[in-house]
Tab-separated table of C-alpha atoms in Angstrom:
chain	number	residue	atom	x	y	z
A	25	ASN	CA	-34.118	28.137	-27.861
A	26	PHE	CA	-31.302	25.647	-28.444
A	27	ASN	CA	-29.026	28.192	-30.138
A	28	CYS	CA	-29.779	30.814	-27.489
A	29	PHE	CA	-28.893	28.164	-24.904
A	30	LEU	CA	-25.484	27.774	-26.583
A	31	ILE	CA	-24.683	31.420	-27.350
A	32	LEU	CA	-23.620	32.418	-23.814
A	33	LEU	CA	-21.487	29.381	-22.964
A	34	PRO	CA	-18.477	30.266	-25.197
A	35	VAL	CA	-18.132	33.688	-23.528
A	36	CYS	CA	-18.046	32.302	-19.974
A	37	ARG	CA	-14.266	32.419	-20.059
A	38	ASN	CA	-13.685	31.349	-16.443
A	39	LEU	CA	-15.816	28.241	-16.970
A	40	LEU	CA	-14.052	27.432	-20.239
A	41	SER	CA	-10.651	28.006	-18.660
A	42	LEU	CA	-11.503	25.579	-15.857
A	43	ILE	CA	-12.704	22.890	-18.270
A	44	ARG	CA	-9.763	23.546	-20.616
A	45	ASN	CA	-7.282	22.956	-17.803
A	46	ILE	CA	-8.972	19.861	-16.369
A	47	LEU	CA	-10.275	17.949	-19.389
A	48	PRO	CA	-6.940	17.306	-21.195
A	49	HIS	CA	-5.591	15.544	-18.079
A	50	CYS	CA	-8.380	12.992	-18.489
A	51	ILE	CA	-7.279	12.146	-22.052
A	52	ALA	CA	-4.429	9.696	-22.563
A	53	LYS	CA	-3.323	10.387	-26.148
A	54	ALA	CA	-1.428	13.604	-26.819
A	55	ARG	CA	-3.123	14.120	-30.185
A	56	PHE	CA	-6.588	14.063	-28.620
A	57	ARG	CA	-5.410	16.430	-25.886
A	58	ARG	CA	-4.296	18.906	-28.547
A	59	VAL	CA	-7.600	18.612	-30.385
A	60	THR	CA	-9.523	19.190	-27.153
A	61	LYS	CA	-7.537	22.313	-26.296
A	62	ARG	CA	-7.854	23.580	-29.846
A	63	LEU	CA	-11.634	23.253	-29.666
A	64	PHE	CA	-11.750	25.406	-26.538
A	65	ASP	CA	-9.436	27.946	-28.186
A	66	GLN	CA	-12.055	28.354	-30.926
A	67	ASN	CA	-14.711	29.526	-28.463
A	68	ILE	CA	-15.211	32.910	-30.142
A	69	GLY	CA	-15.511	31.259	-33.547
A	70	PHE	CA	-18.155	28.922	-32.138
A	71	HIS	CA	-19.913	31.923	-30.565
A	72	ARG	CA	-20.054	33.586	-34.007
A	73	CYS	CA	-21.397	30.430	-35.673
A	74	VAL	CA	-24.189	30.172	-33.114
A	75	GLY	CA	-24.947	33.861	-33.682
A	76	TYR	CA	-25.245	33.256	-37.423
A	77	ALA	CA	-27.546	30.306	-36.713
A	78	ILE	CA	-29.781	32.486	-34.508
A	79	CYS	CA	-30.020	35.097	-37.278
A	80	PHE	CA	-30.752	32.464	-39.931
A	81	TRP	CA	-33.499	30.717	-37.968
A	82	SER	CA	-34.922	34.075	-36.896
A	83	ILE	CA	-35.380	34.998	-40.554
A	84	ILE	CA	-37.156	31.670	-41.157
A	85	HIS	CA	-39.245	32.190	-38.009
A	86	VAL	CA	-40.280	35.739	-38.950
A	87	GLY	CA	-40.998	34.703	-42.535
A	88	ALA	CA	-43.274	31.907	-41.332
A	89	HIS	CA	-45.161	34.292	-39.046
A	90	VAL	CA	-45.594	36.856	-41.839
A	91	TYR	CA	-47.014	34.111	-44.042
A	92	ASN	CA	-49.343	32.949	-41.253
A	93	TYR	CA	-50.403	36.519	-40.519
A	94	GLU	CA	-51.401	36.918	-44.149
A	95	ARG	CA	-53.425	33.701	-43.943
A	96	LEU	CA	-55.134	34.847	-40.731
A	97	ILE	CA	-56.264	38.025	-42.481
A	98	ASP	CA	-57.432	36.210	-45.609
A	99	VAL	CA	-59.402	33.623	-43.660
A	100	ASN	CA	-61.860	36.311	-42.538
A	101	ASN	CA	-62.886	36.724	-46.185
A	102	GLU	CA	-63.285	33.004	-46.792
A	103	TYR	CA	-66.491	31.022	-46.474
A	104	GLN	CA	-67.130	27.289	-46.330
A	105	SER	CA	-63.507	26.291	-45.890
A	106	LEU	CA	-61.645	24.515	-43.110
A	107	PRO	CA	-59.660	27.658	-42.110
A	108	SER	CA	-62.884	29.693	-41.886
A	109	ALA	CA	-64.493	26.954	-39.772
A	110	LEU	CA	-61.532	27.037	-37.392
A	111	ASN	CA	-61.644	30.831	-37.385
A	112	LEU	CA	-65.292	30.823	-36.224
A	113	LEU	CA	-64.761	28.410	-33.332
A	114	TYR	CA	-64.775	31.332	-30.885
A	115	LEU	CA	-68.559	31.532	-31.470
A	116	GLN	CA	-68.884	28.108	-29.846
A	117	SER	CA	-66.516	28.704	-26.937
A	118	SER	CA	-63.885	31.253	-25.996
A	119	GLU	CA	-61.614	28.330	-25.110
A	120	SER	CA	-61.630	27.252	-28.750
A	121	GLN	CA	-60.226	30.553	-30.058
A	122	VAL	CA	-57.604	29.789	-32.715
A	123	ASN	CA	-57.041	33.099	-34.483
A	124	PRO	CA	-55.146	35.424	-32.093
A	125	LEU	CA	-56.005	38.494	-34.164
A	126	ASP	CA	-59.727	38.071	-33.494
A	127	ARG	CA	-59.206	37.951	-29.768
A	128	ALA	CA	-56.984	41.025	-29.837
A	129	ASN	CA	-59.300	43.190	-31.966
A	130	PRO	CA	-62.029	41.543	-34.035
A	131	ASN	CA	-62.814	44.760	-35.918
A	132	SER	CA	-59.270	45.525	-37.024
A	133	LEU	CA	-56.928	43.200	-38.864
A	134	GLY	CA	-54.113	45.648	-39.622
A	135	VAL	CA	-50.546	45.666	-38.335
A	136	GLY	CA	-51.795	47.181	-35.078
A	137	SER	CA	-53.696	44.022	-34.256
A	138	MET	CA	-50.514	41.997	-34.519
A	139	LEU	CA	-48.589	44.445	-32.322
A	140	SER	CA	-51.316	44.323	-29.702
A	141	THR	CA	-50.256	40.774	-28.813
A	142	THR	CA	-47.388	39.980	-26.456
A	143	ALA	CA	-45.730	37.845	-29.103
A	144	GLY	CA	-46.032	40.626	-31.688
A	145	ILE	CA	-44.514	43.351	-29.509
A	146	THR	CA	-41.675	41.194	-28.171
A	147	GLY	CA	-41.069	39.763	-31.649
A	148	VAL	CA	-40.459	43.227	-33.080
A	149	ILE	CA	-38.118	44.078	-30.182
A	150	LEU	CA	-36.264	40.787	-30.691
A	151	CYS	CA	-35.735	41.604	-34.373
A	152	ILE	CA	-34.487	45.114	-33.570
A	153	CYS	CA	-32.044	43.734	-30.987
A	154	LEU	CA	-30.730	41.177	-33.475
A	155	ILE	CA	-30.226	43.837	-36.146
A	156	ILE	CA	-28.320	46.082	-33.717
A	157	ILE	CA	-26.119	43.261	-32.423
A	158	PHE	CA	-25.422	41.747	-35.827
A	159	SER	CA	-24.691	45.034	-37.643
A	160	SER	CA	-22.260	46.191	-34.934
A	161	SER	CA	-20.298	42.927	-34.949
A	162	THR	CA	-18.420	43.417	-38.216
A	163	ALA	CA	-14.622	43.343	-38.166
A	164	LEU	CA	-14.442	47.059	-38.991
A	165	ILE	CA	-16.610	48.033	-36.018
A	166	ARG	CA	-14.812	45.669	-33.632
A	167	ARG	CA	-11.363	46.983	-34.488
A	168	SER	CA	-12.018	50.696	-34.946
A	169	PHE	CA	-15.064	51.305	-32.732
A	170	TYR	CA	-14.842	48.614	-30.090
A	171	GLU	CA	-17.030	50.594	-27.671
A	172	ILE	CA	-19.934	50.529	-30.142
A	173	PHE	CA	-19.502	46.782	-30.559
A	174	TRP	CA	-19.327	46.246	-26.786
A	175	PHE	CA	-22.354	48.344	-25.850
A	176	ALA	CA	-24.454	47.079	-28.776
A	177	HIS	CA	-23.738	43.500	-27.750
A	178	HIS	CA	-25.351	44.179	-24.389
A	179	PHE	CA	-28.703	44.428	-26.104
A	180	PHE	CA	-28.611	40.671	-25.526
A	181	ILE	CA	-30.051	41.408	-22.060
A	182	LEU	CA	-33.192	42.918	-23.594
A	183	PHE	CA	-33.162	40.137	-26.208
A	184	PHE	CA	-33.221	37.389	-23.574
A	185	ILE	CA	-35.918	39.116	-21.519
A	186	CYS	CA	-38.168	39.432	-24.580
A	187	LEU	CA	-37.411	35.853	-25.604
A	188	ILE	CA	-38.617	34.572	-22.227
A	189	ILE	CA	-41.792	36.707	-22.448
A	190	HIS	CA	-42.365	35.987	-26.156
A	191	GLY	CA	-44.423	32.812	-25.717
A	192	LEU	CA	-46.222	33.564	-22.457
A	193	GLN	CA	-49.497	34.530	-24.197
A	194	ARG	CA	-49.569	31.045	-25.738
A	195	ILE	CA	-51.090	32.123	-29.061
A	196	ILE	CA	-49.691	29.082	-30.896
A	197	LYS	CA	-52.204	26.352	-30.115
A	198	SER	CA	-52.706	22.652	-30.659
A	199	GLN	CA	-55.806	20.457	-30.450
A	200	THR	CA	-56.455	18.883	-27.053
A	201	ASN	CA	-59.401	16.540	-27.801
A	202	VAL	CA	-58.049	14.462	-30.668
A	203	SER	CA	-59.760	11.306	-29.349
A	204	GLU	CA	-63.197	13.029	-29.374
A	205	HIS	CA	-62.674	14.939	-32.618
A	206	ASN	CA	-60.403	13.012	-34.982
A	207	PRO	CA	-58.785	15.582	-37.312
A	208	GLU	CA	-58.073	12.982	-39.998
A	209	ILE	CA	-61.814	12.279	-40.328
A	210	CYS	CA	-63.368	15.613	-39.395
A	211	ALA	CA	-61.094	17.841	-41.479
A	212	SER	CA	-63.178	17.062	-44.565
A	213	LEU	CA	-66.477	17.283	-42.636
A	214	TYR	CA	-66.059	20.827	-41.286
A	215	LEU	CA	-69.603	21.793	-42.462
A	216	GLU	CA	-71.076	18.979	-40.314
A	217	TRP	CA	-69.281	19.693	-37.037
A	218	GLY	CA	-71.783	19.305	-34.203
A	219	VAL	CA	-74.153	17.344	-36.478
A	220	ASN	CA	-72.281	14.371	-37.869
A	221	GLU	CA	-72.006	11.494	-35.410
A	222	GLN	CA	-68.257	11.282	-35.966
A	223	CYS	CA	-67.766	15.012	-35.265
A	224	LEU	CA	-70.428	15.840	-32.705
A	225	ILE	CA	-67.909	17.537	-30.425
A	226	TYR	CA	-66.174	20.629	-31.735
A	227	PRO	CA	-62.356	20.696	-31.660
A	228	ARG	CA	-60.802	22.369	-28.664
A	229	PHE	CA	-57.411	24.055	-28.672
A	230	SER	CA	-54.964	25.040	-25.990
A	231	GLY	CA	-51.850	27.178	-26.164
A	232	SER	CA	-48.444	25.547	-25.875
A	233	GLU	CA	-46.505	26.112	-22.673
A	234	ALA	CA	-43.675	28.656	-22.910
A	235	THR	CA	-40.372	26.767	-22.657
A	236	SER	CA	-37.742	29.424	-23.408
A	237	TRP	CA	-37.069	30.038	-19.724
A	238	MET	CA	-36.205	26.356	-19.284
A	239	TRP	CA	-33.477	26.639	-21.924
A	240	LEU	CA	-32.085	29.967	-20.746
A	241	CYS	CA	-31.977	29.686	-16.954
A	242	GLY	CA	-28.821	27.557	-16.901
A	243	PRO	CA	-26.658	29.631	-19.293
A	244	LEU	CA	-27.922	32.892	-17.802
A	245	GLY	CA	-27.039	31.689	-14.315
A	246	LEU	CA	-23.524	30.727	-15.418
A	247	TYR	CA	-23.062	34.035	-17.201
A	248	VAL	CA	-24.221	36.021	-14.159
A	249	LEU	CA	-21.679	34.129	-12.028
A	250	GLU	CA	-19.048	34.911	-14.669
A	251	ARG	CA	-19.777	38.635	-14.535
A	252	VAL	CA	-19.845	38.648	-10.731
A	253	LEU	CA	-16.446	36.937	-10.646
A	254	ARG	CA	-15.015	39.478	-13.086
A	255	PHE	CA	-16.417	42.312	-10.989
A	256	ILE	CA	-14.882	40.925	-7.784
A	257	ARG	CA	-11.502	40.563	-9.488
A	258	SER	CA	-11.685	44.104	-10.834
A	259	LEU	CA	-11.975	45.469	-7.283
A	260	GLN	CA	-8.509	44.172	-6.391
A	261	ARG	CA	-5.842	46.853	-6.654
A	262	VAL	CA	-3.182	46.534	-9.353
A	263	GLU	CA	0.183	48.097	-8.490
A	264	ILE	CA	1.926	49.492	-11.573
A	265	LEU	CA	5.715	49.167	-11.299
A	266	ASP	CA	6.821	50.827	-14.519
A	267	ILE	CA	5.630	52.226	-17.841
A	268	ILE	CA	8.007	51.868	-20.800
A	269	ARG	CA	7.271	53.695	-24.039
A	270	HIS	CA	8.477	51.967	-27.193
A	271	ASP	CA	8.442	53.039	-30.817
A	272	SER	CA	5.592	52.270	-33.239
A	273	ASN	CA	2.930	53.376	-30.728
A	274	VAL	CA	3.628	50.549	-28.284
A	275	THR	CA	3.616	50.973	-24.505
A	276	GLU	CA	4.774	48.330	-22.047
A	277	ILE	CA	3.017	48.064	-18.680
A	278	ARG	CA	4.700	46.263	-15.805
A	279	PHE	CA	2.759	45.558	-12.629
A	280	ARG	CA	3.383	43.552	-9.499
A	281	LYS	CA	2.380	39.926	-9.103
A	282	GLN	CA	-0.110	40.029	-6.280
A	283	PHE	CA	-3.335	38.086	-6.017
A	284	MET	CA	-3.269	36.637	-9.531
A	285	GLN	CA	-1.975	33.230	-10.514
A	286	THR	CA	1.460	33.348	-12.147
A	287	PRO	CA	0.906	33.527	-15.922
A	288	GLN	CA	2.517	30.768	-17.941
A	289	PRO	CA	4.241	31.394	-21.296
A	290	GLY	CA	1.739	32.214	-24.025
A	291	GLN	CA	-1.189	33.042	-21.743
A	292	TYR	CA	-3.117	36.308	-21.775
A	293	ILE	CA	-4.989	38.560	-19.363
A	294	TYR	CA	-7.825	41.074	-19.607
A	295	LEU	CA	-7.268	44.701	-18.614
A	296	LYS	CA	-9.788	47.325	-17.587
A	297	CYS	CA	-9.152	51.013	-16.945
A	298	PHE	CA	-11.781	52.426	-14.603
A	299	SER	CA	-11.378	56.033	-15.733
A	300	ILE	CA	-11.986	55.099	-19.405
A	301	ALA	CA	-14.798	52.546	-19.295
A	302	LEU	CA	-16.153	50.922	-16.171
A	303	PHE	CA	-17.255	47.666	-17.795
A	304	GLU	CA	-14.905	47.151	-20.765
A	305	TRP	CA	-12.253	44.411	-20.666
A	306	HIS	CA	-9.582	44.085	-23.375
A	307	PRO	CA	-7.255	41.074	-23.878
A	308	PHE	CA	-3.463	41.399	-23.933
A	309	THR	CA	-0.817	38.706	-24.183
A	310	VAL	CA	1.535	38.407	-21.216
A	311	THR	CA	5.083	39.162	-22.397
A	312	SER	CA	6.886	38.435	-19.133
A	313	ALA	CA	8.221	35.017	-18.218
A	314	ALA	CA	6.919	33.013	-15.274
A	315	GLU	CA	10.302	33.528	-13.587
A	316	ASP	CA	10.054	37.339	-13.728
A	317	THR	CA	9.100	39.224	-10.580
A	318	TYR	CA	6.534	41.262	-12.506
A	319	VAL	CA	3.804	40.793	-15.099
A	320	SER	CA	4.111	42.778	-18.328
A	321	VAL	CA	1.947	43.424	-21.368
A	322	HIS	CA	2.616	45.436	-24.530
A	323	VAL	CA	-0.218	47.732	-25.649
A	324	ARG	CA	-0.315	48.969	-29.241
A	325	THR	CA	-2.450	52.021	-30.011
A	326	ALA	CA	-5.155	50.650	-32.323
A	327	GLY	CA	-8.456	52.243	-31.305
A	328	ASN	CA	-10.214	54.680	-29.002
A	329	TRP	CA	-9.769	52.638	-25.828
A	330	THR	CA	-6.060	51.901	-26.313
A	331	SER	CA	-5.444	55.525	-27.347
A	332	ASP	CA	-7.074	56.775	-24.148
A	333	LEU	CA	-5.146	54.234	-22.084
A	334	VAL	CA	-1.790	55.282	-23.557
A	335	LYS	CA	-2.598	58.952	-22.868
A	336	LYS	CA	-3.328	58.176	-19.228
A	337	LEU	CA	-0.205	56.028	-18.918
A	338	ALA	CA	1.847	58.919	-20.331
A	339	MET	CA	1.129	60.858	-17.105
A	340	TYR	CA	2.851	58.156	-15.016
A	341	PRO	CA	4.164	58.497	-12.297
A	342	GLN	CA	2.483	61.844	-11.532
A	343	GLN	CA	-0.920	60.289	-12.130
A	344	ILE	CA	-1.436	56.535	-11.979
A	345	PRO	CA	-4.565	55.161	-13.662
A	346	ARG	CA	-6.483	52.490	-11.800
A	347	LEU	CA	-6.424	49.185	-13.676
A	348	GLY	CA	-8.345	45.958	-13.220
A	349	VAL	CA	-6.887	42.569	-14.184
A	350	ASP	CA	-8.734	39.360	-15.013
A	351	GLY	CA	-6.834	36.178	-15.754
A	352	PRO	CA	-4.568	34.631	-16.778
A	353	TYR	CA	-6.233	32.495	-19.425
A	354	GLY	CA	-4.757	29.772	-21.574
A	355	SER	CA	-4.243	30.074	-25.317
A	356	ALA	CA	-2.910	27.940	-28.140
A	357	ALA	CA	0.655	28.984	-27.296
A	358	ASP	CA	0.681	27.370	-23.842
A	359	ASP	CA	0.957	23.972	-25.576
A	360	VAL	CA	4.323	24.898	-27.065
A	361	PHE	CA	6.417	22.587	-24.849
A	362	ASN	CA	4.466	19.474	-25.844
A	363	TYR	CA	6.076	19.166	-29.286
A	364	ASP	CA	9.435	17.900	-30.519
A	365	GLY	CA	9.910	21.184	-32.357
A	366	VAL	CA	8.001	24.432	-32.744
A	367	ILE	CA	7.812	27.124	-35.401
A	368	LEU	CA	6.823	30.474	-33.892
A	369	VAL	CA	5.562	33.021	-36.433
A	370	GLY	CA	4.674	36.536	-35.294
A	371	ALA	CA	3.748	39.531	-37.436
A	372	GLY	CA	4.297	42.970	-35.891
A	373	ILE	CA	2.800	43.132	-32.401
A	374	GLY	CA	1.793	39.488	-32.931
A	375	VAL	CA	5.230	38.596	-31.593
A	376	THR	CA	4.072	39.214	-28.012
A	377	PRO	CA	2.844	35.639	-27.265
A	378	TYR	CA	6.285	34.307	-28.166
A	379	ALA	CA	8.258	36.867	-26.172
A	380	ALA	CA	7.242	35.152	-22.933
A	381	ILE	CA	7.966	31.727	-24.433
A	382	LEU	CA	11.469	32.741	-25.538
A	383	LYS	CA	12.127	34.326	-22.143
A	384	HIS	CA	11.020	31.127	-20.420
A	385	ILE	CA	13.231	29.003	-22.673
A	386	ARG	CA	16.169	31.304	-21.956
A	387	SER	CA	15.697	31.257	-18.192
A	388	SER	CA	15.042	27.526	-17.834
A	389	GLN	CA	17.236	25.895	-20.523
A	390	SER	CA	16.109	22.551	-19.165
A	391	ASN	CA	17.157	19.383	-20.972
A	392	ASP	CA	14.315	17.238	-19.604
A	393	VAL	CA	11.579	18.848	-21.695
A	394	ARG	CA	10.410	17.317	-24.937
A	395	LEU	CA	11.156	20.426	-26.989
A	396	ARG	CA	14.297	19.951	-29.092
A	397	ARG	CA	14.245	22.820	-31.603
A	398	VAL	CA	12.677	26.247	-31.937
A	399	TYR	CA	12.320	28.203	-35.189
A	400	PHE	CA	11.353	31.813	-34.593
A	401	TYR	CA	9.996	34.103	-37.351
A	402	TRP	CA	9.303	37.782	-36.777
A	403	ILE	CA	7.821	39.725	-39.702
A	404	CYS	CA	7.772	43.531	-39.384
A	405	ASN	CA	6.918	46.378	-41.734
A	406	THR	CA	9.030	48.988	-39.943
A	407	THR	CA	12.449	48.925	-38.287
A	408	SER	CA	11.123	50.684	-35.193
A	409	CYS	CA	9.315	47.456	-34.208
A	410	TYR	CA	12.644	45.787	-33.420
A	411	GLU	CA	13.158	48.068	-30.447
A	412	TRP	CA	10.412	46.218	-28.524
A	413	PHE	CA	12.329	42.981	-27.980
A	414	ALA	CA	15.799	43.581	-29.487
A	415	GLU	CA	17.523	43.423	-26.102
A	416	MET	CA	15.763	40.177	-25.234
A	417	LEU	CA	16.763	38.609	-28.568
A	418	GLN	CA	20.384	39.642	-28.038
A	419	GLN	CA	20.398	37.979	-24.623
A	420	ILE	CA	18.850	34.817	-26.056
A	421	GLU	CA	21.420	34.742	-28.864
A	422	HIS	CA	24.215	35.005	-26.305
A	423	ASP	CA	22.803	32.373	-23.947
A	424	PHE	CA	22.309	29.765	-26.684
A	425	ARG	CA	25.746	30.013	-28.281
A	426	ASP	CA	26.561	26.520	-27.040
A	427	ARG	CA	23.303	25.119	-28.520
A	428	PRO	CA	23.312	26.489	-32.077
A	429	ASN	CA	20.830	23.910	-33.386
A	430	PHE	CA	18.235	24.513	-30.682
A	431	LEU	CA	17.125	28.041	-31.588
A	432	THR	CA	16.975	29.407	-35.122
A	433	TYR	CA	15.474	32.826	-35.688
A	434	HIS	CA	14.525	34.632	-38.889
A	435	ILE	CA	13.655	38.323	-38.812
A	436	TYR	CA	12.064	39.884	-41.886
A	437	LEU	CA	11.480	43.496	-42.879
A	438	THR	CA	8.718	43.861	-45.485
A	439	LYS	CA	8.915	47.646	-46.048
A	440	TRP	CA	11.840	50.042	-46.069
A	441	SER	CA	12.777	53.538	-47.201
A	442	MET	CA	15.646	54.603	-49.434
A	443	ARG	CA	17.466	55.939	-46.372
A	444	GLU	CA	17.184	52.556	-44.671
A	445	ALA	CA	18.338	50.780	-47.838
A	446	ARG	CA	21.457	52.988	-48.031
A	447	ALA	CA	22.173	52.323	-44.353
A	448	VAL	CA	22.040	48.567	-44.966
A	449	VAL	CA	24.481	48.806	-47.886
A	450	GLN	CA	26.895	50.995	-45.932
A	451	ASN	CA	26.890	48.670	-42.914
A	452	ASN	CA	26.723	45.366	-44.774
A	453	SER	CA	30.225	44.374	-43.653
A	454	ASP	CA	29.409	44.774	-39.951
A	455	GLN	CA	29.291	41.589	-37.901
A	456	ARG	CA	25.976	42.518	-36.325
A	457	ASP	CA	22.708	43.554	-37.898
A	458	ILE	CA	22.177	47.304	-38.118
A	459	TRP	CA	18.575	47.117	-36.854
A	460	THR	CA	18.508	44.356	-34.246
A	461	GLY	CA	22.122	44.142	-33.105
A	462	LEU	CA	22.026	40.376	-33.702
A	463	GLU	CA	24.701	38.337	-35.435
A	464	SER	CA	22.001	36.931	-37.710
A	465	LYS	CA	21.169	39.580	-40.292
A	466	THR	CA	17.656	40.803	-41.072
A	467	SER	CA	16.134	39.449	-44.295
A	468	TYR	CA	14.152	41.702	-46.611
A	469	GLY	CA	10.824	40.738	-48.130
A	470	ARG	CA	8.580	37.886	-47.049
A	471	PRO	CA	9.728	34.474	-45.821
A	472	ASN	CA	9.593	31.478	-48.134
A	473	PHE	CA	7.848	29.157	-45.714
A	474	ALA	CA	7.536	26.313	-48.223
A	475	ALA	CA	11.310	26.072	-48.645
A	476	ASP	CA	11.984	26.561	-44.934
A	477	PHE	CA	9.478	23.898	-43.870
A	478	GLN	CA	10.908	21.453	-46.384
A	479	GLY	CA	14.341	22.129	-44.962
A	480	ILE	CA	13.062	21.362	-41.467
A	481	ILE	CA	11.682	18.032	-42.723
A	482	ASN	CA	15.059	17.115	-44.211
A	483	GLU	CA	17.059	18.019	-41.098
A	484	ASP	CA	18.675	15.248	-39.070
A	485	TRP	CA	17.154	15.419	-35.605
A	486	GLN	CA	18.766	12.162	-34.460
A	487	MET	CA	15.314	10.766	-33.707
A	488	THR	CA	13.959	7.395	-34.747
A	489	GLN	CA	10.292	8.103	-34.019
A	490	LYS	CA	7.974	10.539	-35.791
A	491	ARG	CA	8.570	14.239	-35.142
A	492	ASP	CA	5.608	16.355	-34.059
A	493	ILE	CA	6.161	20.003	-34.964
A	494	GLY	CA	3.817	22.686	-33.703
A	495	VAL	CA	3.331	25.708	-35.948
A	496	PHE	CA	2.190	28.697	-33.890
A	497	VAL	CA	1.081	31.868	-35.644
A	498	CYS	CA	-0.152	35.218	-34.373
A	499	GLY	CA	-0.850	37.648	-37.177
A	500	PRO	CA	-3.232	38.539	-39.991
A	501	LYS	CA	-5.607	35.957	-41.451
A	502	PRO	CA	-3.805	35.631	-44.833
A	503	LEU	CA	-0.615	34.627	-43.009
A	504	ALA	CA	-2.449	32.015	-40.931
A	505	LYS	CA	-4.224	30.721	-44.042
A	506	GLU	CA	-0.924	30.380	-45.898
A	507	LEU	CA	0.604	28.359	-43.075
A	508	GLN	CA	-2.515	26.222	-42.710
A	509	CYS	CA	-2.473	25.275	-46.393
A	510	LEU	CA	1.259	24.557	-46.209
A	511	CYS	CA	0.872	22.288	-43.173
A	512	ILE	CA	-1.932	20.343	-44.848
A	513	LYS	CA	0.097	19.972	-48.046
A	514	LEU	CA	3.260	18.797	-46.299
A	515	ASN	CA	1.356	16.396	-44.041
A	516	ASP	CA	-0.280	14.828	-47.104
A	517	HIS	CA	2.949	14.441	-49.079
A	518	SER	CA	5.430	13.575	-46.349
A	519	SER	CA	5.849	10.182	-44.765
A	520	PRO	CA	3.446	9.898	-41.800
A	521	ASN	CA	6.231	8.225	-39.808
A	522	LYS	CA	8.683	11.093	-40.382
A	523	VAL	CA	7.142	14.457	-39.480
A	524	GLN	CA	3.726	15.937	-38.776
A	525	PHE	CA	2.878	19.651	-38.613
A	526	TYR	CA	0.148	20.975	-36.288
A	527	LEU	CA	-1.112	24.524	-36.819
A	528	ASN	CA	-2.050	26.588	-33.766
A	529	LYS	CA	-3.472	30.082	-34.235
A	530	GLU	CA	-3.918	32.643	-31.496
A	531	ASN	CA	-7.592	33.545	-30.993
A	532	PHE	CA	-8.938	36.044	-28.433
């Protein structure tokens, strides 16, 4: 009951967004504000942990019932034992029935007798629902067959209904007349019940009240409100302004700012295409700056839903698909301006959260913010990826010529062909990079973060107080793990009064 009470709260994203925006303002210290936001950014991880806990305790619960069921069958073959005495209480009074199998069908003690009870039927359905939900939640299913994952997860509706019904028959009972029939004394005198002066009155039992509904009403109510709010938002028309097709199976969607709140750098929105799936929402990072007159997202083809969406967008402007928008919602990246320096690391399409941040920095160029230095890393495995944001990077490079120490960017190519290698050699003397058009040349291979981070520690920032550096990463788990270990190592070995690294990973 407790875990099922918790399981729905992390997916009430409007509620979490409200708390996430309000709670940090009530906390004085910046470090505690970061920790609070980071906890809310781990909502899906918490949701998974609660799911694992439900599965674990369900196995224990089912195992205990199987053991008890075996005992209930065996007790019918026992004589002159305490369990057999309890089993025969129904002969004295129907209110004293302890064994639920006898009441269901006294002449049959097979599996059918167990399934003839409300708890037995709903218990089997609960187990089936858990198996379906759990087996369809693997990373492979989520990434390649998201629709299966999404629809299978909605078995939670049947799961919650059965959970509420599960205990209504009240077959788990406890003694109600302990003062008249002391179990500590009478347990050893079961052959003298009704005769012995200390046990003249037979024990009476009553089923425990069903309490699951008490635990579930609150979260279910909040979740229903969440879904209603999403539905209302989805009814509002989204005006598409432009569709831009990039290389590497990436499509940019630009739509007008209308009813929605202006997204801040690093935030994300949920998109729904009515002609593909009426109830499916998919998250995408906003790549436009708050100062832009439009909202943009970059969609990479990575599954059935995104493939269908790109096909429908390809017919623009002859045919315009109807989209629904929900958001924006905060992420780890919206805390980027609360550090002395930030290290932005994006791998492939993982660069999208930082595109809006770099655009915002370029358009504002304010000197009153805390942020003093930005280190930008973009790791790609194909040169065609650079086409997504090459123009933006060129503009940023031009605008920050007079502040060379503020923005440092490192672009890495991890895979290349012989043709690309020859092109690099032939154009090595050019002032600008052959792939990005930037003055800073593309590096080949993987970045040496340990050396780069150490260099950042040794830099002269002309600051007397400790430097707080936020490390933001959006990419595969091994990359995030590498940076996490590096931050921990450097924080342990560096002077606490000199520099402190804080890892922030995108999660949605």
